[in-house]
Every structure is written in structure tokens, then in C-alpha cells.
CSV table of C-alpha atoms and ligand atoms in Angstrom, one decimal:
chain,number,residue,atom,x,y,z
A,1,UNK,CA,120.6,114.5,93.6
A,2,UNK,CA,118.4,111.4,95.6
A,3,UNK,CA,118.3,109.3,92.9
A,4,UNK,CA,121.2,106.6,92.0
A,5,UNK,CA,119.9,103.5,89.5
A,6,UNK,CA,122.4,100.4,89.7
A,7,UNK,CA,121.8,97.7,86.8
A,8,UNK,CA,122.4,94.4,87.2
A,9,UNK,CA,121.6,93.6,84.2
A,10,UNK,CA,124.4,92.8,81.3
A,11,UNK,CA,123.0,92.9,77.9
A,12,UNK,CA,121.5,90.1,78.5
A,13,UNK,CA,117.8,90.1,77.9
A,14,UNK,CA,116.9,88.7,81.8
A,15,UNK,CA,118.8,85.3,80.6
A,16,UNK,CA,115.9,85.2,77.2
A,17,UNK,CA,118.1,83.4,75.5
A,18,UNK,CA,118.4,80.8,77.7
A,19,UNK,CA,114.8,80.4,79.0
A,20,UNK,CA,113.6,80.0,75.4
A,21,UNK,CA,116.0,77.2,74.8
A,22,UNK,CA,115.0,75.2,77.7
A,23,UNK,CA,111.4,76.4,76.8
A,24,UNK,CA,110.9,74.9,74.1
A,25,UNK,CA,112.8,72.1,74.5
A,26,UNK,CA,111.2,70.6,76.4
A,27,UNK,CA,108.1,67.9,75.4
A,28,UNK,CA,105.3,70.3,76.4
A,29,UNK,CA,106.9,73.7,75.6
A,30,UNK,CA,107.0,77.2,78.8
A,31,UNK,CA,107.7,80.5,78.0
A,32,UNK,CA,108.6,82.0,81.4
A,33,UNK,CA,105.7,84.8,81.8
A,34,UNK,CA,108.0,87.7,82.9
A,35,UNK,CA,109.4,88.0,79.0
A,36,UNK,CA,106.0,89.4,78.7
A,37,UNK,CA,107.2,93.1,79.3
A,38,UNK,CA,109.2,94.9,76.5
A,39,UNK,CA,107.8,98.5,75.8
A,40,UNK,CA,104.7,96.8,73.2
A,41,UNK,CA,103.5,94.7,76.2
A,42,UNK,CA,103.9,96.6,79.8
A,43,UNK,CA,101.9,99.1,76.3
A,44,UNK,CA,99.5,95.9,76.4
A,45,UNK,CA,99.7,95.5,80.7
A,46,UNK,CA,98.1,98.7,81.5
A,47,UNK,CA,95.8,98.7,78.9
A,48,UNK,CA,94.9,95.1,81.0
A,49,UNK,CA,94.6,96.8,84.0
A,50,UNK,CA,92.1,99.5,83.1
A,51,UNK,CA,89.3,96.9,81.2
A,52,UNK,CA,86.7,95.6,83.1
A,53,UNK,CA,86.8,92.8,83.5
A,54,UNK,CA,89.9,92.2,84.7
A,55,UNK,CA,89.5,93.4,88.4
A,56,UNK,CA,92.7,93.1,89.9
A,57,UNK,CA,93.9,95.9,89.2
A,58,UNK,CA,91.2,98.4,90.8
A,59,UNK,CA,90.7,96.0,93.8
A,60,UNK,CA,94.7,96.4,95.4
A,61,UNK,CA,93.9,99.9,94.8
A,62,UNK,CA,90.9,100.1,97.1
A,63,UNK,CA,92.6,97.9,99.8
A,64,UNK,CA,95.6,100.8,98.8
A,65,UNK,CA,93.7,103.7,99.5
A,66,UNK,CA,92.1,102.2,102.2
A,67,UNK,CA,94.6,100.7,104.2
A,68,UNK,CA,97.7,101.8,103.6
A,69,UNK,CA,98.2,104.5,107.2
A,70,UNK,CA,97.2,101.2,108.7
A,71,UNK,CA,100.3,99.8,107.3
A,72,UNK,CA,103.1,102.7,107.8
A,73,UNK,CA,101.5,102.6,111.4
A,74,UNK,CA,102.1,98.5,111.2
A,75,UNK,CA,105.6,99.1,109.7
A,76,UNK,CA,106.6,101.8,111.1
A,77,UNK,CA,109.5,102.0,107.5
A,78,UNK,CA,111.5,104.0,106.7
A,79,UNK,CA,112.2,101.8,103.3
A,80,UNK,CA,109.9,101.0,100.5
A,81,UNK,CA,111.0,97.6,98.3
A,82,UNK,CA,108.7,97.9,95.4
A,83,UNK,CA,109.5,94.3,93.6
A,84,UNK,CA,108.3,94.4,89.9
A,85,UNK,CA,107.8,98.5,90.8
A,86,UNK,CA,106.8,100.1,87.1
A,87,UNK,CA,105.5,102.6,86.7
A,88,UNK,CA,104.8,102.9,90.9
A,89,UNK,CA,101.0,104.2,91.1
A,90,UNK,CA,100.7,101.5,93.9
A,91,UNK,CA,104.1,102.5,95.6
A,92,UNK,CA,102.8,106.4,95.6
A,93,UNK,CA,99.8,104.9,98.2
A,94,UNK,CA,102.3,103.8,100.5
A,95,UNK,CA,104.8,106.4,100.3
A,96,UNK,CA,102.4,108.8,100.8
A,97,UNK,CA,101.3,107.1,103.9
A,98,UNK,CA,104.6,106.4,105.1
A,99,UNK,CA,105.5,110.0,104.1
A,100,UNK,CA,102.5,111.5,106.7
A,101,UNK,CA,103.5,108.8,109.4
A,102,UNK,CA,107.1,110.6,109.1
A,103,UNK,CA,109.4,107.1,109.2
A,104,UNK,CA,109.7,107.2,105.1
A,105,UNK,CA,113.5,107.9,104.3
A,106,UNK,CA,114.4,105.7,101.5
A,107,UNK,CA,112.7,104.1,97.5
A,108,UNK,CA,114.2,100.6,96.1
A,109,UNK,CA,112.2,100.1,93.2
A,110,UNK,CA,113.7,96.6,90.7
A,111,UNK,CA,112.4,96.6,87.4
A,112,UNK,CA,113.8,95.0,84.3
A,113,UNK,CA,113.5,98.4,82.3
A,114,UNK,CA,116.3,101.6,83.4
A,115,UNK,CA,113.8,104.6,81.9
A,116,UNK,CA,111.8,103.3,84.0
A,117,UNK,CA,113.4,104.1,87.5
A,118,UNK,CA,114.6,106.6,86.0
A,119,UNK,CA,111.7,109.0,84.6
A,120,UNK,CA,109.8,108.0,87.7
A,121,UNK,CA,112.5,108.4,90.0
A,122,UNK,CA,113.4,111.6,88.9
A,123,UNK,CA,109.5,111.3,89.5
A,124,UNK,CA,109.8,110.3,92.8
A,125,UNK,CA,112.1,112.3,93.9
A,126,UNK,CA,110.3,116.0,93.4
A,127,UNK,CA,107.2,115.4,94.8
A,128,UNK,CA,108.2,113.6,98.8
A,129,UNK,CA,111.2,115.8,99.4
A,130,UNK,CA,113.9,114.4,101.3
A,131,UNK,CA,112.8,111.2,100.2
A,132,UNK,CA,116.0,109.0,98.8
A,133,UNK,CA,115.6,107.2,95.6
A,134,UNK,CA,117.7,103.8,94.8
A,135,UNK,CA,116.8,101.7,91.9
A,136,UNK,CA,117.6,98.5,91.6
A,137,UNK,CA,117.5,97.4,87.7
A,138,UNK,CA,116.9,94.0,88.1
A,139,UNK,CA,115.6,90.2,87.1
A,140,UNK,CA,114.8,89.6,91.6
A,141,UNK,CA,114.3,86.3,90.9
A,142,UNK,CA,118.7,86.4,90.1
A,143,UNK,CA,119.2,90.0,92.3
A,144,UNK,CA,117.4,90.1,95.5
A,145,UNK,CA,120.2,89.7,97.3
A,146,UNK,CA,122.1,93.0,95.8
A,147,UNK,CA,119.9,94.6,98.3
A,148,UNK,CA,121.9,93.8,101.7
A,149,UNK,CA,120.1,93.0,104.4
A,150,UNK,CA,118.9,96.5,106.4
A,151,UNK,CA,119.9,99.0,109.3
A,152,UNK,CA,116.4,100.3,109.4
A,153,UNK,CA,112.8,98.6,109.4
A,154,UNK,CA,112.4,97.8,105.7
A,155,UNK,CA,108.7,97.3,103.6
A,156,UNK,CA,109.0,94.6,101.6
A,157,UNK,CA,106.6,95.5,98.6
A,158,UNK,CA,105.6,92.5,96.0
A,159,UNK,CA,101.5,93.6,94.5
A,160,UNK,CA,99.6,93.1,92.4
A,161,UNK,CA,99.2,88.8,92.5
A,162,UNK,CA,103.2,88.6,90.9
A,163,UNK,CA,103.9,85.6,93.2
A,164,UNK,CA,101.2,83.4,91.4
A,165,UNK,CA,103.6,83.8,89.0
A,166,UNK,CA,105.7,81.6,90.6
A,167,UNK,CA,105.1,77.3,90.8
A,168,UNK,CA,104.1,76.6,94.3
A,169,UNK,CA,107.8,75.3,95.1
A,170,UNK,CA,109.2,78.0,93.7
A,171,UNK,CA,106.4,80.8,94.9
A,172,UNK,CA,107.9,79.1,98.8
A,173,UNK,CA,111.3,79.5,97.7
A,174,UNK,CA,111.0,83.1,96.7
A,175,UNK,CA,109.2,83.9,99.9
A,176,UNK,CA,111.8,82.9,101.9
A,177,UNK,CA,115.0,84.9,99.5
A,178,UNK,CA,112.1,87.5,100.1
A,179,UNK,CA,111.9,87.3,104.6
A,180,UNK,CA,116.4,87.0,105.1
A,181,UNK,CA,116.2,90.0,103.4
A,182,UNK,CA,114.6,91.2,105.7
A,183,UNK,CA,116.1,92.6,108.5
A,184,UNK,CA,114.3,91.6,112.4
A,185,UNK,CA,111.8,94.6,112.0
A,186,UNK,CA,111.4,94.3,108.5
A,187,UNK,CA,107.3,93.1,107.1
A,188,UNK,CA,106.5,91.9,103.4
A,189,UNK,CA,103.4,93.3,101.2
A,190,UNK,CA,102.2,90.8,98.8
A,191,UNK,CA,99.7,91.1,96.6
A,192,UNK,CA,97.3,87.5,95.7
A,193,UNK,CA,94.4,87.2,93.3
A,194,UNK,CA,91.8,85.1,95.6
A,195,UNK,CA,90.2,81.8,94.3
A,196,UNK,CA,86.8,83.3,92.8
A,197,UNK,CA,83.5,82.1,90.4
A,198,UNK,CA,85.9,80.5,87.9
A,199,UNK,CA,83.7,82.2,85.3
A,200,UNK,CA,85.0,86.2,86.7
A,201,UNK,CA,88.4,84.7,86.6
A,202,UNK,CA,88.4,83.3,83.4
A,203,UNK,CA,86.7,86.3,81.9
A,204,UNK,CA,89.8,88.1,83.9
A,205,UNK,CA,91.9,86.4,81.4
A,206,UNK,CA,89.8,86.4,78.3
A,207,UNK,CA,88.6,89.7,77.7
A,208,UNK,CA,85.9,90.3,75.2
A,209,UNK,CA,88.3,92.8,73.9
A,210,UNK,CA,90.8,90.8,73.2
A,211,UNK,CA,93.9,92.9,74.3
A,212,UNK,CA,94.9,89.2,77.1
A,213,UNK,CA,95.1,88.1,73.7
A,214,UNK,CA,97.5,90.7,72.1
A,215,UNK,CA,99.7,90.7,75.0
A,216,UNK,CA,99.4,87.0,74.9
A,217,UNK,CA,101.4,86.8,71.1
A,218,UNK,CA,103.8,89.3,72.4
A,219,UNK,CA,105.9,87.2,73.8
A,220,UNK,CA,106.3,85.5,70.6
A,221,UNK,CA,107.7,89.0,69.1
A,222,UNK,CA,109.5,89.4,71.7
A,223,UNK,CA,111.2,86.7,70.8
A,224,UNK,CA,111.3,86.9,66.7
A,225,UNK,CA,112.8,90.0,67.6
A,226,UNK,CA,115.5,89.5,71.5
A,227,UNK,CA,116.6,86.3,68.7
A,228,UNK,CA,116.0,86.4,65.0
A,229,UNK,CA,113.2,85.0,65.8
A,230,UNK,CA,110.3,84.0,62.3
A,231,UNK,CA,107.2,83.0,65.1
A,232,UNK,CA,103.4,83.7,63.3
A,233,UNK,CA,102.0,85.9,66.6
A,234,UNK,CA,98.5,85.2,64.6
A,235,UNK,CA,98.3,81.7,64.0
A,236,UNK,CA,98.8,81.3,67.6
A,237,UNK,CA,95.3,81.3,68.9
A,238,UNK,CA,95.4,82.7,72.6
A,239,UNK,CA,94.1,79.4,75.5
A,240,UNK,CA,93.5,81.2,78.9
A,241,UNK,CA,91.5,79.1,81.4
A,242,UNK,CA,91.6,77.7,85.1
A,243,UNK,CA,93.0,74.8,86.6
A,244,UNK,CA,90.3,73.8,89.5
A,245,UNK,CA,93.4,71.5,90.9
A,246,UNK,CA,96.2,73.1,90.9
A,247,UNK,CA,93.9,76.6,91.1
A,248,UNK,CA,95.6,78.9,89.2
A,249,UNK,CA,94.9,80.6,86.1
A,250,UNK,CA,96.6,78.8,82.5
A,251,UNK,CA,98.0,81.0,80.1
A,252,UNK,CA,98.2,78.9,75.7
A,253,UNK,CA,99.0,79.3,73.1
A,254,UNK,CA,97.9,77.0,70.7
A,255,UNK,CA,99.2,76.2,66.8
A,256,UNK,CA,96.7,76.5,64.3
A,257,UNK,CA,98.5,74.2,62.1
A,258,UNK,CA,102.1,72.2,61.6
A,259,UNK,CA,104.3,75.3,61.4
A,260,UNK,CA,108.0,74.6,61.9
A,261,UNK,CA,109.9,77.6,63.6
A,262,UNK,CA,113.8,78.9,63.2
A,263,UNK,CA,115.3,80.8,66.0
A,264,UNK,CA,118.6,82.2,65.1
A,265,UNK,CA,120.8,83.2,67.4
A,266,UNK,CA,119.5,79.6,69.4
A,267,UNK,CA,120.8,78.0,65.7
A,268,UNK,CA,117.6,75.9,66.8
A,269,UNK,CA,114.7,75.0,65.1
A,270,UNK,CA,111.7,74.2,67.0
A,271,UNK,CA,108.2,72.2,65.5
A,272,UNK,CA,104.9,72.8,66.4
A,273,UNK,CA,101.6,70.2,65.8
A,274,UNK,CA,99.3,71.7,65.0
A,275,UNK,CA,97.1,72.3,68.1
A,276,UNK,CA,99.9,72.0,70.1
A,277,UNK,CA,99.8,74.1,73.0
A,278,UNK,CA,102.4,76.7,74.7
A,279,UNK,CA,102.8,77.0,77.7
A,280,UNK,CA,102.7,80.9,78.4
A,281,UNK,CA,102.0,82.1,82.0
A,282,UNK,CA,99.9,80.9,85.7
A,283,UNK,CA,98.8,82.9,88.0
A,284,UNK,CA,98.0,82.0,91.0
A,285,UNK,CA,94.7,83.0,92.7
A,286,UNK,CA,95.1,81.6,96.3
A,287,UNK,CA,93.0,81.4,99.9
A,288,UNK,CA,93.6,82.3,102.6
A,289,UNK,CA,94.3,78.6,104.0
A,290,UNK,CA,97.2,78.2,100.5
A,291,UNK,CA,98.4,81.7,101.7
A,292,UNK,CA,98.8,80.6,104.5
A,293,UNK,CA,100.7,77.0,104.9
A,294,UNK,CA,103.0,79.3,101.9
A,295,UNK,CA,103.7,81.7,104.3
A,296,UNK,CA,104.2,79.4,107.3
A,297,UNK,CA,107.0,77.1,104.9
A,298,UNK,CA,108.7,80.5,104.2
A,299,UNK,CA,109.2,81.2,107.2
A,300,UNK,CA,107.3,83.9,107.3
A,301,UNK,CA,104.6,84.7,110.3
A,302,UNK,CA,101.1,87.0,108.9
A,303,UNK,CA,100.7,90.0,110.5
A,304,UNK,CA,97.3,90.8,108.7
A,305,UNK,CA,95.8,89.9,105.1
A,306,UNK,CA,93.6,92.6,104.1
A,307,UNK,CA,90.6,92.5,101.3
A,308,UNK,CA,88.6,94.7,98.9
A,309,UNK,CA,85.2,95.3,100.0
A,310,UNK,CA,83.9,91.8,97.6
A,311,UNK,CA,86.3,89.4,98.9
A,312,UNK,CA,88.4,89.9,95.1
A,313,UNK,CA,91.8,89.8,96.3
A,314,UNK,CA,94.0,89.8,99.0
A,315,UNK,CA,97.2,92.3,100.9
A,316,UNK,CA,99.3,89.6,102.6
A,317,UNK,CA,101.3,90.8,105.6
A,318,UNK,CA,104.1,89.2,107.2
A,319,UNK,CA,106.9,89.6,109.8
A,320,UNK,CA,110.2,86.8,109.5
A,321,UNK,CA,109.3,83.6,112.2
A,322,UNK,CA,111.8,84.9,115.0
A,323,UNK,CA,114.9,83.0,115.4
A,324,UNK,CA,114.0,79.3,117.1
A,325,UNK,CA,116.2,79.0,120.3
A,326,UNK,CA,119.5,78.2,119.7
A,327,UNK,CA,119.4,74.1,120.4
A,328,UNK,CA,115.6,73.3,118.8
A,329,UNK,CA,115.4,70.9,116.3
A,330,UNK,CA,111.2,72.2,115.6
A,331,UNK,CA,110.1,73.7,112.0
A,332,UNK,CA,107.3,75.9,111.1
A,333,UNK,CA,104.7,73.8,110.8
A,334,UNK,CA,103.7,73.7,107.3
A,335,UNK,CA,99.7,73.8,107.2
A,336,UNK,CA,98.8,71.2,103.9
A,337,UNK,CA,97.8,73.5,101.3
B,1,AVJ,C1,100.5,90.9,86.4
B,1,AVJ,C2,101.2,88.3,87.3
B,1,AVJ,C3,99.4,90.2,88.0
B,1,AVJ,O1,98.7,87.2,86.5
B,1,AVJ,O2,97.6,88.8,86.6
B,1,AVJ,C4,97.6,89.6,83.9
B,1,AVJ,C5,99.5,89.1,84.2
B,1,AVJ,N1,98.3,88.1,81.9
B,1,AVJ,N2,96.6,88.9,82.0
B,1,AVJ,C6,98.2,88.6,86.6
B,1,AVJ,C7,98.3,89.2,83.8
B,1,AVJ,C8,97.7,88.5,81.8
B,1,AVJ,C9,99.0,89.4,86.2
B,1,AVJ,N3,100.2,89.7,87.1
């Protein structure tokens, strides 16, 4: 058997309790989007990916279908690390290309759901003879260091536009951290949704069938169940808008009336004014310029920005900037975003 799985989630639900305590005691209430994804949330997200309005998944798949062989050739990767691997549908395109190129040895999926890592890991072992699968059950914001530094060329992929969930400073910190885990011959592959007509972006986060609204409210069900809270999800309205200044989508839940919510496990009571909003997600959209500035700030050097024919989505390949001279005091110059 070439499947090993290590878990770093000590039953603390990926820090949900602290995130809820922090988020709901702030002057502007907020919950981090990583808590959308319990079983119901993951299923709703899969349905979002199939919606006619939600273009990112199809656009990214089109790029991978067209360019995985080029990515394999450019990276020569022996190891593919997938951050937020899910069902590995997109990882498979990369794995097939790396296998065909003859360099593939290891797949390292990192995800919060152990069950998913085990089932997809076993399926991949069967489909790619000789492949080593080393699953990591954890939160890539906290457990990235468990990857260690590689001996062989590593490709770290963060697909789907997940990087967009970080605020700008956290995004640069995260990219810098990933950069340190690449090793000298490593490459990072980041999926980014690109800036476009705001109406098109907003439609993708406020679909006609109301699936995104259900996905958004599901975070309240997660909190209810995990922390014995009494949110009434149906009393919150789904709000999604493109913030043109920051160039990100913001999703919020707006209280339809005054409410008092009890979160028993935290001994916390939270008041909502009528029409008060709770922020549940930001999803940043990128221009090539902003992306270049973020990569430079993280000491990563762009290799290529692959896009779909419509220019909706991008896959950025980047490498660590070569180490500076020991005596040099120069730093990478960030292009202003
Ligand atoms: C998984 C973060 C890439 O921001 O598009 C989809 C999540 N939220 N619809 C995104 C999401 C609402 C998605 N990411």
C-alpha cells in the first residue's frame, strides 16, 4: 500500500471556536470562509461549480486541459502538493501530465476532511501505479510546515481561486510561506479569478437558483451544530457585491430583523441590529499587475500566467527568486497594486 495519511486536526474543528469568538465580538461581525465546508457545505459548493453563472471552475479546467503538459514540462515535478485538494478532480489533470512526462512519484493532498483524503487517495493509488500518496489532514493556514523541504522538484498547487479568500497582507504572507517550502527547484501554481465586468462577477456569487445563498447561510448551520448555537439561518439574507476599490467579491448575511443569538459552548450572547451584516467571505479578483506585485512581495518570480480563451481565469506559475548575494541589502521591489 502506498497511501499514508497523517492528521493534524486535534479534534478542535480547525479552530472554529476561536474564529467564532473573535469574529462575532468584533464591531463589524465576520466569520472566516474556511468554515463553510462541512459535508452539506462541500456538496453545495460542488453544485455552485456546475452553475451556469459560476465560470471559474470551467475556465480553470479548460486551462488545465489545454496546458497541463506544458506545466509538467516547465516544472519537471516529482511531487504534486495540492492545497485544498477536495475530490482531486483538477489534480488528476496535473497528475496525468506528470505521469506521462515520466517525472511523477508522489501526490500530497492537504485538506480538512480525512474521509475525502482517504477515498480519493486510494482511488489515485489504483489509477496511477507506483504513485505514493501522502495525505495531510489539516488546515493549510496552520499545518503547512508539516510538508518539510523536498529533495526532488516539488509543485505546490492552490487551485480554484482559494488564494482570493485571503486579505491582501495575509495573501502575501501565505505566498512567502509557500515559497519557503518549494525548495530550490520547486514551482507554485496558483489559480486566480481575474478582474472583469462586475456584473459577470456578481452573478457568479448570486445565482438565480439560490444555491450560493444556501451555501452562505450554511455557515450558520455549521456554527449551530458545532458550538450549540441558535442562529435562524432563514432570517438572514444573502448579500454579494463586487467591491470596486479592493477588487474583491464580498459575501455577507444581513439580519432581517433584530435578533439575539446564543452560542452555548462559548457562553456567548450576540446581538444583531435589524439589517446588520455579518461578513462571511471575500474573494479577491486579480489583474496581472496586482498578481505580479503579490508574487514579488513574496519573493516569487513569475514564470507564466496561463489563461482561458475568454480571459476569465488565470493560472500563475512562479518560482522562488534566486537567493541574493550574502552582502547584498537589496530587496525585491514591489510594483504598487
Ligand atoms: C472556493 C474560495 C474559490 O471564492 O469563488 C464560491 C468559494 N463562494 N461561491 C470562490 C465560493 C461563493 C470560492 N472559492
